[in-house]
Coordinates of C-alpha atoms in Angstrom, one line a residue:
Chain A
M1 CA -1.3 65.7 3.6
T2 CA -1.1 67.6 0.4
S3 CA 0.8 66.1 -2.6
E4 CA 2.2 67.6 -5.7
L5 CA -0.6 67.6 -8.2
S6 CA -0.7 69.3 -11.6
P7 CA -3.2 72.1 -11.9
A8 CA -5.3 69.8 -14.2
A9 CA -5.3 67.0 -11.7
A10 CA -6.2 69.4 -8.8
D11 CA -9.0 70.8 -10.8
Y12 CA -10.3 67.2 -11.6
L13 CA -10.1 66.2 -7.9
L14 CA -11.8 69.4 -6.7
A15 CA -15.0 68.6 -8.7
F16 CA -15.1 65.1 -7.2
A17 CA -14.3 66.2 -3.7
D18 CA -16.9 68.9 -3.7
D19 CA -19.5 66.4 -5.0
E20 CA -18.7 64.0 -2.2
H21 CA -18.9 66.8 0.3
M22 CA -22.2 68.1 -0.9
I23 CA -23.8 64.6 -1.2
G24 CA -22.6 63.7 2.3
A25 CA -23.9 67.0 3.6
R26 CA -27.3 66.4 1.9
H27 CA -27.5 62.8 3.2
T28 CA -27.2 64.0 6.8
A29 CA -30.6 65.7 6.5
W30 CA -32.2 62.3 6.2
I31 CA -31.0 60.8 9.4
G32 CA -33.9 60.1 11.6
M33 CA -36.3 60.7 8.6
G34 CA -36.1 57.2 7.1
P35 CA -39.1 54.8 7.1
F36 CA -37.6 52.7 9.9
L37 CA -34.6 52.6 12.3
E38 CA -32.4 50.3 10.2
E39 CA -32.7 52.9 7.4
D40 CA -31.6 55.7 9.6
L41 CA -28.6 53.7 10.6
A42 CA -27.8 53.0 6.9
F43 CA -28.0 56.6 5.9
C44 CA -25.8 57.6 8.9
S45 CA -23.2 55.2 7.7
I46 CA -23.4 56.2 4.0
A47 CA -23.2 59.9 4.9
Q48 CA -20.1 59.2 7.0
D49 CA -18.5 57.3 4.1
E50 CA -19.2 60.1 1.6
L51 CA -17.8 62.8 4.0
G52 CA -14.8 60.5 4.5
H53 CA -14.2 60.3 0.8
A54 CA -14.5 64.1 0.6
V55 CA -11.8 64.4 3.3
A56 CA -9.6 61.9 1.6
L57 CA -9.8 63.9 -1.6
Y58 CA -9.5 67.4 0.0
E59 CA -6.3 66.2 1.6
F60 CA -4.7 66.1 -1.8
L61 CA -5.6 69.8 -2.2
T62 CA -5.1 71.5 1.2
D63 CA -3.5 71.2 4.6
D64 CA -6.6 72.6 6.3
V65 CA -9.5 70.5 5.2
D66 CA -12.2 72.1 7.3
R67 CA -11.5 75.7 6.3
F68 CA -11.1 74.7 2.6
A69 CA -14.2 72.6 2.7
L70 CA -16.4 75.1 4.5
L71 CA -15.1 78.6 4.0
R72 CA -14.8 79.1 0.3
K73 CA -17.0 81.6 -1.6
P74 CA -19.9 80.0 -3.5
Q75 CA -18.3 80.5 -6.9
E76 CA -15.2 78.6 -5.8
Y77 CA -17.1 75.3 -5.4
R78 CA -17.1 72.9 -8.3
S79 CA -19.9 70.5 -7.2
C80 CA -22.6 69.5 -9.6
A81 CA -26.3 70.6 -9.1
F82 CA -27.3 66.9 -8.5
A83 CA -25.1 66.6 -5.4
E84 CA -26.2 70.1 -4.2
L85 CA -29.9 69.4 -4.7
E86 CA -32.2 69.5 -1.7
C87 CA -34.5 66.5 -1.8
G88 CA -38.0 67.2 -0.5
D89 CA -39.0 63.6 -0.1
W90 CA -37.3 60.4 1.2
V91 CA -37.9 58.6 -2.2
D92 CA -36.0 61.4 -3.9
A93 CA -33.1 60.9 -1.5
L94 CA -33.2 57.2 -2.2
V95 CA -33.2 57.6 -6.0
R96 CA -30.4 60.2 -5.8
H97 CA -28.4 57.8 -3.7
W98 CA -28.8 55.1 -6.3
L99 CA -28.0 57.3 -9.3
Y100 CA -25.1 59.1 -7.6
D101 CA -23.5 55.9 -6.3
R102 CA -23.7 54.2 -9.6
A103 CA -21.8 57.2 -11.1
E104 CA -19.4 57.2 -8.1
Q105 CA -18.5 53.6 -8.9
L106 CA -17.3 54.6 -12.4
R107 CA -15.5 57.7 -11.1
W108 CA -13.5 55.7 -8.5
E109 CA -12.7 53.0 -11.0
A110 CA -11.3 55.6 -13.3
L111 CA -9.1 56.9 -10.5
S112 CA -8.0 53.4 -9.4
G113 CA -6.0 53.1 -12.6
S114 CA -4.4 56.5 -12.0
A115 CA -0.7 57.0 -12.6
N116 CA -0.7 58.7 -9.2
Q117 CA -0.2 55.9 -6.7
S118 CA -1.7 57.8 -3.7
I119 CA -5.0 58.6 -5.4
S120 CA -5.2 55.1 -6.8
E121 CA -5.0 53.6 -3.3
V122 CA -7.7 56.0 -2.0
A123 CA -9.9 55.1 -5.0
V124 CA -9.6 51.3 -4.4
R125 CA -10.5 51.7 -0.8
A126 CA -13.4 54.1 -1.5
E127 CA -14.8 51.8 -4.2
R128 CA -14.9 48.9 -1.7
E129 CA -17.2 51.0 0.5
E130 CA -19.3 52.0 -2.4
S131 CA -20.2 48.4 -3.2
F132 CA -22.1 48.4 0.1
H133 CA -23.9 51.6 -0.8
R134 CA -25.0 50.1 -4.1
A135 CA -26.2 47.0 -2.4
H136 CA -28.3 49.2 0.0
A137 CA -29.8 51.2 -2.9
E138 CA -30.5 48.0 -4.9
S139 CA -32.2 46.3 -1.9
F140 CA -34.7 49.2 -1.6
M141 CA -35.2 49.9 -5.3
S142 CA -35.7 46.2 -6.2
R143 CA -38.1 45.5 -3.3
I144 CA -40.3 48.6 -3.8
S145 CA -40.4 47.6 -7.5
A146 CA -41.4 44.0 -6.5
S147 CA -44.2 45.2 -4.3
N148 CA -46.8 45.1 -7.2
D149 CA -48.2 48.1 -5.5
T150 CA -49.1 50.6 -8.3
S151 CA -49.0 53.7 -6.1
S152 CA -45.6 52.8 -4.6
I153 CA -44.1 52.0 -7.9
S154 CA -45.4 55.2 -9.4
K155 CA -43.8 57.2 -6.6
L156 CA -40.5 55.5 -7.3
S157 CA -40.8 55.9 -11.1
E158 CA -41.8 59.5 -10.9
A159 CA -38.8 60.3 -8.7
I160 CA -36.5 58.5 -11.2
V161 CA -38.0 60.5 -14.1
R162 CA -37.7 63.7 -12.2
L163 CA -34.1 63.2 -11.1
L164 CA -32.6 61.6 -14.2
P165 CA -32.1 64.9 -16.1
V166 CA -30.5 66.6 -13.1
A167 CA -28.3 63.5 -12.5
Q168 CA -26.8 63.9 -16.0
G169 CA -25.0 67.0 -14.6
I170 CA -22.6 64.6 -12.7
W171 CA -20.9 64.2 -16.0
Q172 CA -20.1 67.8 -16.6
P173 CA -16.3 67.5 -16.8
S174 CA -13.9 69.7 -14.9
D175 CA -12.4 72.4 -17.1
R176 CA -9.1 70.6 -17.6
E177 CA -10.3 67.0 -17.7
E178 CA -8.6 66.2 -21.0
E179 CA -5.3 67.4 -19.7
A180 CA -5.7 65.3 -16.5
I181 CA -6.4 62.3 -18.7
R182 CA -3.3 63.0 -20.9
E183 CA -1.2 63.2 -17.8
G184 CA -2.4 59.7 -16.7
F185 CA -4.0 61.1 -13.6
A186 CA -7.5 60.1 -14.7
T187 CA -8.2 57.2 -17.0
A188 CA -11.7 57.9 -18.4
S189 CA -13.5 60.9 -19.7
S190 CA -16.8 62.1 -18.3
A191 CA -18.4 61.5 -21.6
S192 CA -17.3 57.8 -21.7
M193 CA -18.3 57.3 -18.1
A194 CA -21.7 58.9 -18.9
Q195 CA -22.3 56.3 -21.6
S196 CA -21.4 53.4 -19.2
W197 CA -23.6 54.9 -16.5
N198 CA -26.6 55.2 -18.8
S199 CA -26.2 51.5 -19.7
M200 CA -25.8 50.5 -16.0
I201 CA -28.9 52.3 -14.8
Q202 CA -30.9 51.1 -17.8
E203 CA -29.9 47.5 -16.8
D204 CA -30.9 48.2 -13.2
L205 CA -34.3 49.5 -14.3
L206 CA -34.9 46.5 -16.5
R207 CA -33.9 44.1 -13.7
W208 CA -36.4 45.8 -11.4
G209 CA -39.1 45.7 -14.1
L210 CA -39.4 49.5 -14.3
D211 CA -40.4 50.7 -17.7
I212 CA -38.3 53.9 -18.0
D213 CA -36.2 54.7 -21.0
V214 CA -33.0 56.3 -19.8
S215 CA -32.0 57.4 -23.3
S216 CA -35.1 59.6 -23.5
S217 CA -34.0 61.5 -20.5
T218 CA -32.0 64.5 -21.6
G219 CA -30.8 67.0 -19.1
A220 CA -28.5 69.9 -19.5
L221 CA -25.1 69.1 -18.1
G222 CA -25.0 72.4 -16.3
S223 CA -21.8 74.0 -15.4
R224 CA -19.5 73.3 -12.5
T225 CA -18.6 77.0 -12.2
E226 CA -22.2 78.0 -11.6
R227 CA -24.0 77.1 -8.4
S228 CA -27.4 75.7 -8.4
Q229 CA -30.5 77.3 -6.9
G230 CA -30.4 76.7 -3.2
F231 CA -26.7 76.3 -2.9
E232 CA -26.1 79.6 -1.1
R233 CA -28.7 78.5 1.5
L234 CA -26.9 75.1 1.8
L235 CA -23.5 76.7 2.2
A236 CA -24.8 79.3 4.7
S237 CA -26.1 76.4 6.8
L238 CA -22.8 74.5 6.5
Q239 CA -21.0 77.6 7.6
E240 CA -23.4 78.8 10.3
V241 CA -21.3 77.6 13.3
I242 CA -17.8 78.0 11.9
N243 CA -18.7 81.6 10.9
I244 CA -19.6 82.5 14.4
D245 CA -15.9 82.8 15.0
P246 CA -14.1 81.8 11.8
A247 CA -10.6 82.6 13.1
T248 CA -10.9 80.0 15.9
A249 CA -10.5 76.3 15.9
W250 CA -13.7 74.4 16.6
Chain B
M1 CA -35.0 26.6 29.8
L2 CA -38.4 27.5 31.3
R3 CA -38.1 28.4 34.9
S4 CA -41.0 29.4 37.1
W5 CA -41.4 30.5 40.7
K6 CA -44.1 29.6 43.1
D7 CA -44.7 33.1 44.2
L8 CA -43.1 36.6 44.4
D9 CA -41.2 35.6 47.6
H10 CA -39.5 32.7 45.8
F11 CA -38.8 35.0 42.8
Q12 CA -37.3 37.6 45.2
E13 CA -35.0 34.9 46.7
F14 CA -33.9 34.0 43.2
I15 CA -33.1 37.7 42.5
D16 CA -31.4 38.2 45.8
S17 CA -29.1 35.2 45.2
G18 CA -27.8 36.8 42.0
G19 CA -30.3 35.1 39.6
I20 CA -30.6 36.4 36.0
V21 CA -34.0 36.2 34.4
E22 CA -34.2 35.1 30.7
P23 CA -37.0 35.7 28.2
G24 CA -38.1 32.1 28.2
D25 CA -38.7 32.1 31.9
D26 CA -42.1 32.2 33.4
M27 CA -41.3 35.5 35.2
P28 CA -43.9 37.2 37.4
D29 CA -46.3 39.5 35.5
E30 CA -45.3 42.4 37.8
Y31 CA -41.6 41.9 36.9
R32 CA -42.3 41.6 33.2
S33 CA -44.5 44.7 33.2
E34 CA -42.1 46.9 35.2
V35 CA -38.9 45.8 33.3
F36 CA -40.7 46.2 30.0
R37 CA -41.8 49.7 30.9
F38 CA -38.3 50.6 31.9
I39 CA -36.6 49.3 28.7
E40 CA -39.3 50.9 26.5
F41 CA -38.5 54.2 28.2
H42 CA -34.8 53.7 27.6
A43 CA -35.4 52.8 24.0
N44 CA -37.6 55.8 23.4
S45 CA -35.0 58.1 25.0
E46 CA -32.2 56.8 22.8
L47 CA -34.3 57.4 19.7
M48 CA -35.5 60.9 20.7
G49 CA -32.0 61.7 21.8
G50 CA -30.6 60.8 18.4
L51 CA -33.3 63.0 16.8
T52 CA -32.4 65.9 19.1
E53 CA -28.8 65.8 18.0
R54 CA -29.5 65.4 14.3
D55 CA -30.8 69.0 14.0
W56 CA -27.2 70.4 14.4
I57 CA -25.3 67.7 12.4
P58 CA -25.5 69.6 9.1
K59 CA -24.0 72.7 10.7
T60 CA -21.1 70.9 12.4
P61 CA -18.0 73.1 12.0
G62 CA -15.7 70.5 10.4
L63 CA -15.9 67.4 8.2
R64 CA -14.2 65.0 10.5
L65 CA -16.2 66.3 13.4
K66 CA -19.4 65.9 11.4
Q67 CA -18.4 62.2 10.8
I68 CA -17.9 61.8 14.6
F69 CA -21.3 63.3 15.4
L70 CA -22.9 61.1 12.7
A71 CA -21.3 58.1 14.2
K72 CA -22.6 59.1 17.6
T73 CA -26.1 59.6 16.4
Q74 CA -25.8 56.3 14.6
D75 CA -24.9 54.7 18.0
E76 CA -27.8 56.3 19.7
I77 CA -30.3 55.1 17.1
G78 CA -28.6 51.8 17.1
H79 CA -29.1 51.6 20.9
A80 CA -32.8 52.3 20.4
H81 CA -32.9 49.6 17.8
L82 CA -31.4 47.0 20.1
L83 CA -33.5 48.0 23.1
Y84 CA -36.7 47.9 21.1
M85 CA -35.9 44.3 20.1
V86 CA -35.2 43.4 23.7
A87 CA -38.4 45.0 24.8
A88 CA -40.4 43.5 22.0
D89 CA -39.2 40.0 23.0
M90 CA -40.9 40.4 26.4
G91 CA -44.2 40.0 24.5
V92 CA -45.9 43.1 25.9
K93 CA -45.9 45.3 22.7
S94 CA -44.4 44.9 19.3
R95 CA -41.6 47.3 18.1
N96 CA -44.0 49.0 15.8
Q97 CA -46.5 49.5 18.5
M98 CA -43.9 51.1 20.8
I99 CA -42.7 53.5 18.0
E100 CA -46.3 54.4 17.0
E101 CA -47.2 55.1 20.6
L102 CA -44.1 57.2 21.0
F103 CA -44.9 59.3 17.9
A104 CA -48.5 59.6 19.0
G105 CA -47.4 61.3 22.2
K106 CA -48.6 58.4 24.3
S107 CA -45.2 57.3 25.7
R108 CA -42.5 58.8 27.8
F109 CA -38.9 59.5 27.2
H110 CA -36.1 61.3 29.1
N111 CA -36.8 64.9 30.2
V112 CA -33.7 66.2 28.5
F113 CA -35.0 65.3 25.0
H114 CA -38.0 67.6 25.4
Y115 CA -35.8 70.6 25.0
Q116 CA -34.5 72.2 21.8
A117 CA -30.8 72.6 21.1
V118 CA -30.7 76.3 20.2
T119 CA -27.0 76.7 19.5
W120 CA -24.0 74.6 18.7
A121 CA -23.0 74.9 22.3
D122 CA -26.2 73.1 23.3
Q123 CA -25.1 70.2 21.1
V124 CA -21.9 70.2 23.1
A125 CA -23.8 70.4 26.4
I126 CA -25.9 67.4 25.3
A127 CA -22.7 65.5 24.4
F128 CA -21.1 66.3 27.7
L129 CA -23.6 67.1 30.5
V130 CA -26.6 65.1 29.3
D131 CA -24.8 62.1 28.1
A132 CA -22.8 62.0 31.3
A133 CA -26.1 62.0 33.3
A134 CA -27.6 59.3 31.1
F135 CA -24.3 57.3 31.3
A136 CA -24.3 57.4 35.1
S137 CA -27.8 56.0 35.2
Q138 CA -27.2 53.3 32.6
R139 CA -24.0 52.2 34.3
A140 CA -25.9 51.9 37.5
V141 CA -28.5 49.7 35.8
F142 CA -25.8 47.6 34.1
A143 CA -24.1 47.0 37.5
Q144 CA -26.7 44.5 38.7
C145 CA -29.3 44.2 36.0
T146 CA -31.3 41.0 36.6
Y147 CA -32.9 40.8 33.1
G148 CA -30.3 38.9 31.0
P149 CA -31.0 40.4 27.5
Y150 CA -31.1 43.9 28.8
K151 CA -27.8 43.4 30.7
R152 CA -26.1 42.1 27.6
V153 CA -27.3 45.0 25.5
L154 CA -26.3 47.4 28.2
K155 CA -22.7 46.1 28.1
R156 CA -22.4 47.4 24.6
I157 CA -24.3 50.6 25.2
V158 CA -22.2 51.5 28.2
A159 CA -19.0 50.8 26.3
E160 CA -20.1 53.1 23.4
E161 CA -21.4 55.8 25.7
G162 CA -18.0 55.8 27.4
F163 CA -16.6 56.9 24.0
H164 CA -19.3 59.5 23.6
L165 CA -18.4 61.0 27.0
R166 CA -14.8 61.3 26.1
H167 CA -15.7 63.0 22.9
G168 CA -18.1 65.3 24.8
E169 CA -15.4 66.3 27.1
D170 CA -13.1 67.1 24.2
M171 CA -15.8 69.2 22.7
L172 CA -16.3 71.0 26.0
M173 CA -12.6 71.7 26.3
S174 CA -12.5 73.2 22.8
L175 CA -15.2 75.7 23.7
A176 CA -13.9 76.3 27.3
E177 CA -10.3 76.9 26.1
G178 CA -11.3 78.6 22.9
S179 CA -12.2 82.2 22.1
P180 CA -14.3 84.4 24.5
I181 CA -17.2 83.9 22.1
Q182 CA -17.0 80.1 22.3
H183 CA -16.7 80.3 26.1
Q184 CA -19.7 82.5 26.4
M185 CA -21.7 80.2 24.1
F186 CA -21.1 77.3 26.4
Q187 CA -21.9 79.4 29.5
E188 CA -25.3 80.2 27.9
A189 CA -25.8 76.5 27.0
L190 CA -25.0 75.5 30.6
E191 CA -27.7 77.8 31.8
R192 CA -30.2 76.0 29.7
W193 CA -29.0 72.4 30.3
W194 CA -27.7 72.3 33.9
W195 CA -31.0 71.8 35.6
P196 CA -32.5 69.4 33.0
A197 CA -29.4 67.3 33.4
V198 CA -29.6 67.2 37.2
Q199 CA -33.4 66.5 36.9
L200 CA -32.7 63.6 34.6
F201 CA -32.0 61.4 37.7
G202 CA -35.5 62.0 38.9
P203 CA -36.7 62.8 42.4
D204 CA -35.6 60.8 45.4
S205 CA -36.4 57.1 44.9
D206 CA -39.4 55.6 46.6
P207 CA -38.1 53.0 49.1
A208 CA -40.6 50.6 47.7
D209 CA -39.5 51.1 44.0
P210 CA -39.9 47.6 42.6
L211 CA -37.0 48.3 40.1
L212 CA -34.7 48.6 43.1
K213 CA -36.1 45.5 44.8
W214 CA -35.7 43.5 41.6
K215 CA -32.2 44.9 41.0
I216 CA -32.9 46.5 37.7
K217 CA -31.7 49.7 39.3
S218 CA -28.7 49.2 41.5
E219 CA -28.7 52.7 43.1
R220 CA -31.2 55.2 44.3
N221 CA -31.9 58.3 42.2
E222 CA -30.7 60.7 44.9
V223 CA -27.4 58.9 45.3
L224 CA -26.6 59.0 41.5
R225 CA -27.7 62.6 41.3
M226 CA -25.5 63.6 44.2
A227 CA -22.5 61.8 42.7
Y228 CA -23.1 63.7 39.4
I229 CA -23.2 67.0 41.1
Q230 CA -20.0 66.3 43.1
K231 CA -18.2 65.5 39.9
F232 CA -19.5 68.1 37.5
V233 CA -19.6 71.2 39.7
P234 CA -15.9 71.4 40.3
L235 CA -15.2 70.2 36.7
L236 CA -17.3 73.0 35.2
Q237 CA -16.0 75.6 37.6
G238 CA -12.4 74.5 36.8
Y239 CA -13.1 75.3 33.1
G240 CA -14.2 78.8 34.3
F241 CA -18.0 78.3 34.0
K242 CA -20.6 79.5 36.4
I243 CA -23.2 76.9 37.5
P244 CA -26.7 78.6 37.2
D245 CA -27.6 78.1 40.9
D246 CA -27.2 81.1 43.2
E247 CA -27.6 78.9 46.3
L248 CA -24.9 76.4 45.3
R249 CA -22.5 75.9 48.1
Y250 CA -19.8 73.6 49.4
D251 CA -20.7 72.2 52.7
E252 CA -17.5 71.7 54.7
A253 CA -19.1 69.4 57.2
S254 CA -20.3 66.8 54.7
K255 CA -17.5 67.8 52.1
K256 CA -20.2 68.0 49.5
W257 CA -21.6 70.4 47.0
L258 CA -25.2 71.2 47.8
T259 CA -27.6 72.7 45.3
S260 CA -30.7 74.8 45.9
E261 CA -33.9 72.9 46.2
I262 CA -34.7 71.2 42.9
D263 CA -37.9 72.3 41.2
W264 CA -39.4 69.1 39.8
E265 CA -42.2 70.7 37.9
P266 CA -40.2 70.9 34.6
L267 CA -39.5 67.2 34.9
K268 CA -43.1 66.4 35.5
A269 CA -44.2 68.5 32.5
T270 CA -41.9 66.5 30.3
M271 CA -43.3 63.3 31.6
R272 CA -46.7 64.5 30.3
N273 CA -45.0 65.4 27.0
G274 CA -45.6 69.0 27.9
G275 CA -41.9 70.1 27.9
P276 CA -40.7 73.2 26.0
D277 CA -40.1 71.4 22.7
S278 CA -42.1 68.2 23.2
R279 CA -44.9 69.1 20.8
R280 CA -42.6 70.0 17.9
R281 CA -40.3 67.0 18.4
I282 CA -43.1 64.5 18.5
A283 CA -45.1 66.1 15.7
N284 CA -42.0 66.1 13.4
A285 CA -41.3 62.4 14.1
S286 CA -44.9 61.5 13.7
A287 CA -45.3 63.4 10.4
N288 CA -42.2 61.6 9.0
W289 CA -43.5 58.2 10.2
S290 CA -46.8 58.8 8.4
E291 CA -45.1 60.1 5.2
T292 CA -42.9 57.0 5.0
R293 CA -45.6 54.5 5.7
W294 CA -45.9 53.6 2.0
V295 CA -42.3 52.4 2.0
R296 CA -42.9 50.1 4.9
D297 CA -46.1 48.8 3.3
A298 CA -44.4 48.3 -0.1
L299 CA -41.5 46.3 1.5
D300 CA -44.1 44.2 3.4
A301 CA -45.9 43.6 0.1
A302 CA -42.7 42.6 -1.6
A303 CA -41.9 40.2 1.2
D304 CA -45.4 38.6 0.9
N305 CA -45.0 38.3 -2.9
Q306 CA -41.6 36.6 -2.4
S307 CA -43.1 34.1 0.0
K308 CA -46.0 33.4 -2.3
N309 CA -43.7 33.0 -5.3
A310 CA -41.4 30.7 -3.2
A311 CA -44.5 28.6 -2.2
A312 CA -45.7 28.4 -5.8
D313 CA -42.2 27.4 -6.9
G314 CA -42.2 24.7 -4.3
L315 CA -45.6 23.4 -5.4
A316 CA -44.5 23.4 -9.0
R317 CA -41.4 21.4 -8.1
S318 CA -43.4 18.9 -6.1
A319 CA -45.8 18.5 -8.9
G320 CA -42.9 18.0 -11.3
T321 CA -41.4 15.4 -9.0
A322 CA -44.7 13.6 -8.7
A323 CA -45.2 13.6 -12.4

């Protein structure tokens, strides 16, 4: 299903779709690597949801989701560095999941009010799923924080401090975001969502008793037209099988 | 309801008359120990099977297909989760103990999960050939299973594995009817996975196998293996694949496909955790288990703190009421 979208709306959706695809792809690396079986099951489920969101968004942009999602050139992707990032440690994957899903909440809310009825319906459905993801992140972040174990809390805090600057890159707008807002396709700018996001995560940290000042974390927004370090390796891995015989259906 | 039996003969009469054993029963030690060992092996196999398939998930050549493989892996790990709980309820080992022994290389799991999936076609071979072999043995256990909790969990597992099998066949068809490259990929995977899949059923059953006597297994290994060969030889040949067995022949007298003599050494090696990929698989799982210990410890500490706080709150409230 492709629908008539303005170039600005398509550009706006591409950034979000690629973020969802990359975060879903990165989450799959953590299946079977969690601290216990229930966590492996949760990450399986979350990764499926994110990939499902990517499919739902790509369907607005193409009739051939798999080829579009997997077979573009690196410079044609518009994902942010945070979604592309390879996490070397499970705690980083957890913290990214919390920061990303907090941002995702705002991004879906902004689309749920879209003048485009189809994207609005997708957004409402996706946001319902996201509430479970946030509950999952909250349950881990709050319980590790409540352990009173200095070493565990340090591990968590260090991961937050390490990832916060990269996470800011989620808010790098697509090139024609202002136009997409003027058209009524999107209802909030990345800059305003970034402000809300900063407040939300600061409130989360306060609730968990973690002494981290979000406002002191400044990261370069980065650019959605430049790929992060490691992206080419990620893409090569995503394409490894389909590239064996790209002309054939798999 | 606590039921007990005077001796093994009375217990056997109960089993033979269609009795189902429940966890609260005073079951014979021999039964408890054999059934526990069997369920632990099944749980370990589901977990290690899920971990085998995870290696190829990131490379799945399609987004919806990736969701399907994720769901399948989720099912396999979910089966392990359920089976570990059933096994732990038998009071022999805790779930943690079973997992730690597995990752320490002290436990067994199915032979097929001691091999590495080296191409995408291996992933398909696992989804089709290996899952079909495992499904056949699980269904045979479900048929009569006399341990109630295991039978109830198997009902769900067998239903889900049925979906996996259909998906595996779809995947096989896409390679079989795809390009020559895809066809050749599966042929090569078949050469790697045919014998391990056939060996999964194990050597001929010992007539005195207590699991047969106590109706955990409803069918002898050789019967299940033969049925598998009769089904899959013509099916794979029909798709244009060559079974890697030069002595494979159709016996007109018995109307059966007969294979060459099966070499059981590879199976025995896997049971000693000495299969081709056993060491890497177990080491990876073990390293991850160690690296994430701090999370389990932190969550335990948080739960303890919560209990202490709740107890302190309770005391404070009681003191308040008394005052």
